[in-house]
Tab-separated table of C-alpha atoms in Angstrom:
chain	number	residue	atom	x	y	z
A	1	MET	CA	82.295	88.634	68.363
A	2	ASN	CA	83.398	85.576	70.702
A	3	ASP	CA	81.583	84.397	73.758
A	4	HIS	CA	84.688	85.716	75.757
A	5	HIS	CA	83.980	89.119	74.815
A	6	ARG	CA	80.097	88.956	74.920
A	7	THR	CA	78.581	91.389	77.734
A	8	PRO	CA	77.809	89.041	80.844
A	9	VAL	CA	74.196	88.543	81.394
A	10	PRO	CA	73.750	90.314	84.689
A	11	PRO	CA	71.460	88.753	87.552
A	12	ARG	CA	68.164	90.847	88.333
A	13	PRO	CA	68.739	94.379	88.395
A	14	GLU	CA	70.148	95.411	91.777
A	15	GLY	CA	70.522	98.944	93.623
A	16	PRO	CA	68.805	102.080	93.892
A	17	LEU	CA	70.567	103.630	90.951
A	18	ARG	CA	69.229	101.172	88.359
A	19	GLY	CA	67.877	102.883	85.480
A	20	LEU	CA	70.557	105.740	85.678
A	21	ARG	CA	73.022	105.819	82.613
A	22	VAL	CA	76.766	106.944	83.300
A	23	ILE	CA	79.492	107.641	80.803
A	24	ASP	CA	82.896	107.227	82.252
A	25	LEU	CA	85.666	109.104	80.271
A	26	ALA	CA	88.293	109.328	82.990
A	27	THR	CA	91.416	107.622	83.897
A	28	LEU	CA	93.629	107.430	86.985
A	29	PHE	CA	91.843	107.125	89.283
A	30	ALA	CA	89.372	109.289	90.893
A	31	GLY	CA	86.998	109.544	88.025
A	32	PRO	CA	86.733	105.835	87.199
A	33	LEU	CA	86.396	105.054	90.777
A	34	CYS	CA	83.306	107.272	91.153
A	35	ALA	CA	81.888	105.652	88.223
A	36	THR	CA	82.585	102.161	89.808
A	37	MET	CA	80.999	102.944	92.785
A	38	LEU	CA	77.870	104.344	91.009
A	39	GLY	CA	77.793	101.114	88.846
A	40	ASP	CA	78.040	98.912	92.230
A	41	PHE	CA	74.649	100.298	93.089
A	42	GLY	CA	72.823	99.549	89.869
A	43	ALA	CA	73.823	102.565	87.596
A	44	GLU	CA	74.563	101.293	83.943
A	45	VAL	CA	78.143	102.564	83.284
A	46	ILE	CA	79.695	102.815	79.990
A	47	LYS	CA	83.328	103.078	80.071
A	48	VAL	CA	85.014	104.908	77.174
A	49	GLU	CA	88.629	104.337	76.339
A	50	HIS	CA	90.816	105.611	73.627
A	51	PRO	CA	90.927	103.024	70.777
A	52	ARG	CA	95.041	103.001	70.565
A	53	ARG	CA	95.806	104.156	74.372
A	54	PRO	CA	93.667	102.082	76.827
A	55	ASP	CA	93.357	103.274	80.277
A	56	PRO	CA	96.540	103.231	82.024
A	57	SER	CA	95.293	101.663	85.077
A	58	ARG	CA	95.183	98.483	82.681
A	59	GLY	CA	98.690	98.271	83.233
A	60	HIS	CA	99.285	99.729	86.665
A	61	GLY	CA	100.593	97.354	89.423
A	62	PRO	CA	101.130	93.617	89.270
A	63	ALA	CA	99.485	91.512	86.429
A	64	LYS	CA	98.905	87.816	86.183
A	65	ASP	CA	99.263	86.284	82.972
A	66	GLY	CA	99.518	89.481	81.050
A	67	VAL	CA	96.050	90.616	82.882
A	68	GLY	CA	96.207	93.813	84.924
A	69	LEU	CA	94.514	93.083	88.299
A	70	TRP	CA	93.883	96.499	89.236
A	71	TRP	CA	91.468	96.941	86.224
A	72	LYS	CA	89.405	93.950	87.254
A	73	LEU	CA	88.506	96.164	90.270
A	74	LEU	CA	88.441	99.434	88.663
A	75	GLY	CA	86.664	98.250	85.572
A	76	ARG	CA	83.731	96.400	87.261
A	77	ASN	CA	80.094	96.772	86.459
A	78	LYS	CA	81.099	98.683	83.211
A	79	ARG	CA	80.529	98.146	79.686
A	80	ASN	CA	83.432	98.999	77.774
A	81	ILE	CA	83.691	100.836	74.178
A	82	THR	CA	86.493	102.798	72.466
A	83	LEU	CA	86.078	106.277	70.916
A	84	ASP	CA	88.613	108.816	69.651
A	85	LEU	CA	86.752	111.993	71.007
A	86	SER	CA	89.098	114.158	68.708
A	87	THR	CA	87.719	112.799	65.362
A	88	PRO	CA	84.416	113.725	63.857
A	89	GLY	CA	82.990	110.455	64.152
A	90	GLY	CA	83.972	109.792	67.854
A	91	ARG	CA	82.583	113.299	68.641
A	92	ASP	CA	79.238	112.408	67.005
A	93	VAL	CA	78.815	108.976	68.930
A	94	LEU	CA	79.710	110.680	71.921
A	95	LEU	CA	76.976	113.050	71.645
A	96	ARG	CA	74.552	110.272	70.654
A	97	LEU	CA	75.447	108.558	73.941
A	98	VAL	CA	75.085	111.970	75.854
A	99	ALA	CA	71.602	112.388	74.801
A	100	ASP	CA	70.263	109.397	76.697
A	101	ALA	CA	72.630	109.900	79.544
A	102	ASP	CA	72.423	111.150	83.015
A	103	VAL	CA	75.972	111.597	84.240
A	104	LEU	CA	79.138	112.192	82.114
A	105	ILE	CA	82.487	111.957	84.412
A	106	GLU	CA	85.748	113.194	82.658
A	107	ASN	CA	89.224	114.523	84.038
A	108	PHE	CA	90.739	115.956	80.983
A	109	ARG	CA	92.722	119.239	81.645
A	110	PRO	CA	90.423	122.265	81.493
A	111	GLY	CA	89.714	123.084	77.771
A	112	THR	CA	90.324	119.745	76.389
A	113	LEU	CA	86.770	118.824	75.963
A	114	GLU	CA	86.017	122.284	74.502
A	115	LYS	CA	88.873	121.785	71.963
A	116	TRP	CA	87.026	118.806	70.572
A	117	GLY	CA	83.593	120.576	70.440
A	118	LEU	CA	82.361	118.780	73.579
A	119	GLY	CA	81.987	121.525	76.221
A	120	TRP	CA	79.476	122.330	78.470
A	121	ASP	CA	77.656	124.166	75.722
A	122	GLU	CA	77.464	121.327	73.461
A	123	LEU	CA	76.848	118.604	75.882
A	124	SER	CA	74.020	120.288	77.477
A	125	ALA	CA	72.481	121.233	74.183
A	126	ALA	CA	72.270	117.489	73.397
A	127	ASN	CA	71.113	116.707	76.794
A	128	PRO	CA	69.668	119.536	79.252
A	129	ARG	CA	69.357	117.047	82.096
A	130	LEU	CA	72.909	115.894	81.832
A	131	VAL	CA	75.082	116.280	84.909
A	132	LEU	CA	78.803	116.825	84.019
A	133	ALA	CA	81.272	115.684	86.561
A	134	ARG	CA	84.701	117.249	85.849
A	135	ILE	CA	87.395	116.105	87.867
A	136	THR	CA	90.940	117.763	87.871
A	137	GLY	CA	93.750	118.201	90.290
A	138	PHE	CA	93.108	122.171	90.544
A	139	GLY	CA	89.626	123.002	89.303
A	140	GLN	CA	88.352	124.439	86.093
A	141	TYR	CA	89.700	128.081	86.778
A	142	GLY	CA	92.496	129.768	88.809
A	143	PRO	CA	96.178	129.987	88.298
A	144	TYR	CA	97.017	126.301	88.328
A	145	ALA	CA	93.782	125.133	86.692
A	146	ARG	CA	95.934	123.875	83.387
A	147	ARG	CA	98.700	122.214	85.329
A	148	PRO	CA	98.621	118.302	85.365
A	149	GLY	CA	97.232	117.135	88.647
A	150	PHE	CA	97.578	113.822	90.357
A	151	GLY	CA	96.665	112.588	93.805
A	152	THR	CA	100.252	112.911	95.062
A	153	LEU	CA	100.061	116.578	94.196
A	154	ALA	CA	96.621	117.056	96.452
A	155	GLU	CA	98.334	114.835	99.235
A	156	ALA	CA	101.432	117.213	99.349
A	157	MET	CA	99.534	120.754	98.778
A	158	SER	CA	96.580	119.993	101.081
A	159	GLY	CA	98.819	119.728	104.248
A	160	PHE	CA	98.217	115.970	104.587
A	161	ALA	CA	102.114	115.335	103.847
A	162	ALA	CA	103.187	117.875	106.234
A	163	ILE	CA	101.590	116.581	109.312
A	164	THR	CA	102.443	112.899	108.184
A	165	GLY	CA	105.512	111.047	109.333
A	166	GLU	CA	107.944	111.239	112.465
A	167	PRO	CA	108.778	114.798	113.956
A	168	ASP	CA	112.327	114.646	112.738
A	169	GLY	CA	111.740	113.044	109.408
A	170	PRO	CA	110.403	114.242	106.266
A	171	PRO	CA	107.016	114.862	105.094
A	172	THR	CA	105.323	111.489	104.355
A	173	LEU	CA	103.219	110.713	101.495
A	174	PRO	CA	100.668	107.616	101.394
A	175	PRO	CA	101.989	104.575	99.326
A	176	PHE	CA	98.443	104.512	97.571
A	177	GLY	CA	95.769	106.684	95.967
A	178	LEU	CA	94.636	108.560	98.989
A	179	ALA	CA	93.575	111.740	97.576
A	180	ASP	CA	92.240	110.043	94.314
A	181	SER	CA	89.942	107.873	96.508
A	182	ILE	CA	88.749	110.654	98.788
A	183	ALA	CA	88.215	112.709	95.585
A	184	ALA	CA	86.074	109.584	94.031
A	185	LEU	CA	83.932	109.333	97.086
A	186	SER	CA	83.359	113.030	97.098
A	187	THR	CA	82.416	113.107	93.465
A	188	SER	CA	79.833	110.552	94.131
A	189	TYR	CA	78.222	112.451	96.641
A	190	ALA	CA	78.429	115.438	94.330
A	191	VAL	CA	76.812	113.722	91.582
A	192	MET	CA	73.919	112.347	93.602
A	193	ALA	CA	73.520	116.191	94.871
A	194	ALA	CA	73.471	117.468	91.178
A	195	LEU	CA	71.034	114.734	90.383
A	196	ARG	CA	68.516	115.584	93.503
A	197	GLY	CA	68.826	119.104	92.287
A	198	ARG	CA	67.816	118.251	88.829
A	199	ASP	CA	64.618	116.659	90.359
A	200	THR	CA	63.801	120.365	91.473
A	201	THR	CA	65.037	122.173	88.393
A	202	GLY	CA	64.637	119.906	85.646
A	203	ARG	CA	68.081	120.881	84.329
A	204	GLY	CA	71.435	119.406	84.882
A	205	GLN	CA	74.619	121.096	85.896
A	206	VAL	CA	78.489	120.957	86.180
A	207	VAL	CA	80.202	119.227	89.262
A	208	ASP	CA	83.746	121.022	89.396
A	209	MET	CA	85.724	118.605	91.655
A	210	ALA	CA	89.399	119.896	92.440
A	211	ILE	CA	91.360	116.897	94.059
A	212	ILE	CA	93.127	119.271	96.445
A	213	GLU	CA	89.845	120.369	98.067
A	214	PRO	CA	88.287	116.977	99.510
A	215	MET	CA	91.629	116.090	100.802
A	216	LEU	CA	91.914	119.363	102.569
A	217	MET	CA	88.394	118.817	103.921
A	218	THR	CA	89.399	115.393	105.613
A	219	LEU	CA	92.095	117.369	107.693
A	220	GLY	CA	89.585	118.775	109.634
A	221	PRO	CA	89.874	121.983	111.788
A	222	GLN	CA	93.335	123.438	110.502
A	223	PRO	CA	92.005	126.197	108.716
A	224	ILE	CA	90.250	127.661	111.611
A	225	TRP	CA	92.841	126.800	113.920
A	226	PHE	CA	95.300	128.723	112.006
A	227	ASP	CA	92.641	131.822	111.332
A	228	GLN	CA	91.738	132.077	114.928
A	229	LEU	CA	95.086	131.024	116.768
A	230	GLY	CA	97.941	131.064	114.267
A	231	TYR	CA	98.346	127.408	115.049
A	232	VAL	CA	100.117	125.217	112.611
A	233	GLN	CA	99.834	121.473	113.274
A	234	PRO	CA	103.233	119.805	113.526
A	235	ARG	CA	104.009	116.258	112.344
A	236	THR	CA	103.878	113.965	115.538
A	237	GLY	CA	104.211	110.603	114.191
A	238	ASN	CA	101.657	108.224	115.452
A	239	ARG	CA	101.105	110.370	118.320
A	240	SER	CA	97.997	112.932	118.466
A	241	THR	CA	98.206	116.402	119.653
A	242	ASN	CA	94.730	116.125	121.079
A	243	ASN	CA	95.045	112.879	123.334
A	244	ALA	CA	97.054	110.058	124.692
A	245	PRO	CA	97.835	107.541	124.874
A	246	ARG	CA	97.750	107.201	121.043
A	247	ASN	CA	100.335	105.392	119.305
A	248	THR	CA	101.267	101.927	117.565
A	249	TYR	CA	103.060	99.388	120.135
A	250	ARG	CA	105.132	96.305	119.455
A	251	THR	CA	104.020	93.034	121.131
A	252	SER	CA	106.156	90.249	122.626
A	253	ASP	CA	105.672	88.202	119.201
A	254	GLY	CA	106.890	90.940	116.932
A	255	LYS	CA	103.411	92.223	115.744
A	256	TRP	CA	101.820	95.628	116.235
A	257	VAL	CA	98.802	97.076	117.588
A	258	ALA	CA	97.322	100.616	117.549
A	259	VAL	CA	95.614	101.975	120.670
A	260	SER	CA	93.387	105.175	120.673
A	261	THR	CA	91.996	106.863	123.586
A	262	SER	CA	89.742	109.895	122.495
A	263	ALA	CA	87.466	109.520	125.026
A	264	GLN	CA	88.062	110.002	128.633
A	265	SER	CA	86.753	106.900	129.816
A	266	ILE	CA	88.882	104.796	127.310
A	267	ALA	CA	91.912	106.408	128.690
A	268	GLU	CA	91.013	105.491	132.226
A	269	ARG	CA	90.308	101.768	131.203
A	270	VAL	CA	93.392	101.480	129.403
A	271	LEU	CA	95.585	102.870	132.292
A	272	ARG	CA	93.962	100.625	134.834
A	273	LEU	CA	94.352	97.431	132.409
A	274	VAL	CA	98.180	98.110	132.145
A	275	GLY	CA	98.425	98.591	135.941
A	276	ARG	CA	99.294	102.281	136.104
A	277	PRO	CA	96.128	103.545	137.727
A	278	GLU	CA	97.816	106.253	139.668
A	279	TYR	CA	98.127	108.429	136.507
A	280	ILE	CA	94.200	108.702	136.518
A	281	ASP	CA	94.492	110.937	139.505
A	282	GLU	CA	96.769	113.334	137.826
A	283	PRO	CA	95.394	116.763	137.057
A	284	TRP	CA	96.450	116.578	133.595
A	285	PHE	CA	94.919	113.375	132.973
A	286	THR	CA	91.480	115.030	132.908
A	287	THR	CA	91.725	116.462	129.454
A	288	GLY	CA	92.988	115.014	125.970
A	289	SER	CA	95.419	117.879	125.437
A	290	GLY	CA	96.727	117.490	128.935
A	291	ARG	CA	97.548	113.683	128.440
A	292	ALA	CA	99.028	114.397	125.043
A	293	ALA	CA	101.526	116.624	126.965
A	294	HIS	CA	102.766	113.577	128.956
A	295	ALA	CA	102.771	111.268	126.183
A	296	ASP	CA	106.148	109.978	127.068
A	297	GLU	CA	105.026	108.743	130.341
A	298	LEU	CA	101.670	107.263	128.940
A	299	ASP	CA	103.466	105.467	126.089
A	300	GLU	CA	106.027	104.020	128.294
A	301	ALA	CA	103.187	102.744	130.493
A	302	VAL	CA	101.319	101.330	127.895
A	303	GLY	CA	104.005	100.201	125.793
A	304	SER	CA	105.722	98.276	128.265
A	305	TRP	CA	102.705	96.182	129.425
A	306	ILE	CA	101.874	95.522	125.605
A	307	ALA	CA	105.537	94.394	125.130
A	308	ALA	CA	105.257	91.758	127.343
A	309	HIS	CA	102.153	90.001	125.786
A	310	THR	CA	101.355	88.536	122.559
A	311	ARG	CA	99.073	90.281	120.198
A	312	ASP	CA	96.166	87.967	120.460
A	313	GLU	CA	96.595	88.353	124.559
A	314	VAL	CA	96.934	92.182	124.339
A	315	VAL	CA	93.647	92.536	122.030
A	316	ALA	CA	91.725	89.883	124.153
A	317	ALA	CA	92.858	92.024	127.246
A	318	PHE	CA	91.830	95.281	125.641
A	319	GLU	CA	88.245	93.586	124.485
A	320	LYS	CA	87.529	92.481	128.263
A	321	ALA	CA	88.446	95.770	129.501
A	322	GLU	CA	86.367	97.578	126.785
A	323	ALA	CA	89.075	99.717	125.793
A	324	ALA	CA	89.997	100.645	122.120
A	325	ILE	CA	92.416	98.598	120.196
A	326	ALA	CA	93.060	97.099	116.921
A	327	PRO	CA	95.831	94.901	115.450
A	328	VAL	CA	97.852	96.488	112.788
A	329	TYR	CA	97.090	94.309	109.733
A	330	ASP	CA	98.633	93.728	106.352
A	331	ILE	CA	96.461	92.447	103.699
A	332	ARG	CA	96.924	88.704	104.754
A	333	ASP	CA	95.315	89.421	107.771
A	334	VAL	CA	92.387	91.572	106.400
A	335	MET	CA	91.705	88.317	103.977
A	336	ALA	CA	91.342	86.289	107.068
A	337	ASP	CA	89.851	88.267	109.637
A	338	GLU	CA	86.265	87.106	111.275
A	339	GLN	CA	85.019	90.588	111.144
A	340	TYR	CA	85.703	91.117	107.368
A	341	LEU	CA	84.352	87.641	106.501
A	342	ALA	CA	81.190	88.369	108.434
A	343	LEU	CA	80.416	91.563	106.656
A	344	GLU	CA	81.676	89.885	103.357
A	345	THR	CA	83.880	92.931	102.748
A	346	ILE	CA	85.792	90.563	100.358
A	347	THR	CA	83.863	88.892	97.818
A	348	GLU	CA	84.851	86.104	95.431
A	349	LEU	CA	83.813	86.755	91.815
A	350	PRO	CA	83.876	84.615	88.320
A	351	ASP	CA	86.134	86.171	85.752
A	352	PRO	CA	86.504	84.803	82.222
A	353	ASP	CA	90.320	85.678	82.379
A	354	LEU	CA	91.293	84.350	85.802
A	355	GLY	CA	88.691	81.957	86.683
A	356	THR	CA	87.716	83.550	90.125
A	357	VAL	CA	89.043	86.377	91.749
A	358	ARG	CA	88.385	88.150	95.092
A	359	MET	CA	88.038	91.850	95.650
A	360	GLN	CA	86.550	94.402	97.672
A	361	ASN	CA	82.445	94.223	97.872
A	362	VAL	CA	80.406	97.343	97.153
A	363	LEU	CA	81.006	99.902	99.761
A	364	PHE	CA	78.018	99.777	101.947
A	365	ARG	CA	75.062	97.644	102.687
A	366	LEU	CA	71.430	98.824	101.990
A	367	SER	CA	68.540	96.921	103.652
A	368	GLU	CA	66.190	97.129	100.647
A	369	THR	CA	67.884	97.990	97.439
A	370	PRO	CA	71.442	96.423	98.035
A	371	GLY	CA	74.443	96.848	95.400
A	372	ALA	CA	75.915	94.065	93.577
A	373	ILE	CA	78.978	93.355	91.311
A	374	ARG	CA	77.838	92.125	88.027
A	375	TRP	CA	80.864	91.430	86.263
A	376	THR	CA	84.646	92.326	86.726
A	377	GLY	CA	86.689	94.533	84.558
A	378	ARG	CA	85.916	94.033	80.817
A	379	PRO	CA	88.412	93.403	77.760
A	380	HIS	CA	89.482	96.710	76.056
A	381	GLY	CA	86.497	97.785	73.473
A	382	ALA	CA	84.778	94.588	74.341
A	383	ASP	CA	81.033	96.133	74.102
A	384	THR	CA	81.825	98.714	71.300
A	385	ALA	CA	79.706	97.170	68.566
A	386	GLU	CA	76.885	96.317	70.945
A	387	VAL	CA	76.498	99.725	72.365
A	388	LEU	CA	77.017	101.672	68.882
A	389	SER	CA	74.118	99.090	67.806
A	390	GLY	CA	72.053	100.106	70.384
A	391	LEU	CA	72.521	103.566	69.304
A	392	GLY	CA	71.048	102.637	66.100
A	393	LEU	CA	74.257	102.720	64.101
A	394	THR	CA	74.356	100.009	61.478
A	395	GLY	CA	77.430	97.770	60.625
A	396	ALA	CA	78.221	99.842	57.792
A	397	ASP	CA	78.203	102.835	60.178
A	398	ILE	CA	80.293	101.012	62.341
A	399	ALA	CA	82.766	100.141	59.831
A	400	SER	CA	83.152	103.559	58.665
A	401	LEU	CA	83.958	104.777	62.235
A	402	HIS	CA	86.900	101.948	62.271
A	403	ALA	CA	88.194	103.355	59.128
A	404	GLU	CA	88.150	106.981	60.385
A	405	GLY	CA	90.180	105.976	63.414
A	406	ALA	CA	87.395	106.823	65.659
A	407	LEU	CA	86.905	103.393	67.179
């Protein structure tokens, strides 16, 4: 094995999850991102890919010199091995990994692991303390359980797309993995809850995460609104049915800003700032829903003032007035913004393929046990021999597995 493929030597162990071992069997994208976040805070993550069909995220999106860039983010802090779980040898190796693991994350269709003799009964027999996180589009049971499931379907079926877009336009899907990312965050929380439960019972358990459910949770009170009032939230573009002014507005230099007035005091400050204090004395101005019913008038007042000033002038004036505003950024703005720079939200890392790369830092800051990015996404199967040797397999054992097609 050459130096390029050798596992990087990590710095001093960081993060509150050090000592936790996670096996990542998942692909595209919720499961792998969950494992990434656990790895960022110190868990030892072993990413398992098929020997002949690598994780599709290696080929998603732009590449540089043939190197997939998304993988560098999604595969960070993971050792990488290959296993064909449908072979006897691959099954045996996985069970040996599971015996010393805390968490296994998978997103196969329900019944796939069972077909390979790797269902919950077999996994928990190998390690009664294992937490098995199962992420699918629709959950492990029910009439849709065996359907292929992607985040896009959750964005549609949860009600998100129905309320997104202009009132006279089509339902709108996000141009990125929103539902997958929310499911990844939710699964991370679920895994930690299951591990805390293990502290009490001594036993592991199954996490059943349906991607349609956390997406629905983020939509807030829609179910109870419908249940109690028969109310169905409409598409309102950038406006809100709960308050106004709330919209994006174009500045004189052709840029955009977003204004929110969820709090009554903020709404009053905005209208004073734009020179229209007479609205504050209107009876309807005293509630968010009342203001929303007069969104046309308020948008005209705020929008015309903003249109007469540059983005920098608008942001400075709103800050001085202690009113809520944000410039509408693209990624170029994000990478240069002084607040993101102060938080070190984007970090620079060495990479053996690309020299240095910049990507999102760990998700949050802990004062005593901070997370860390120890290395970027590794080559396909780069750590197979090392990990299997650590399980006690000899060179002859590994060669036999190669011959079987298990590696």
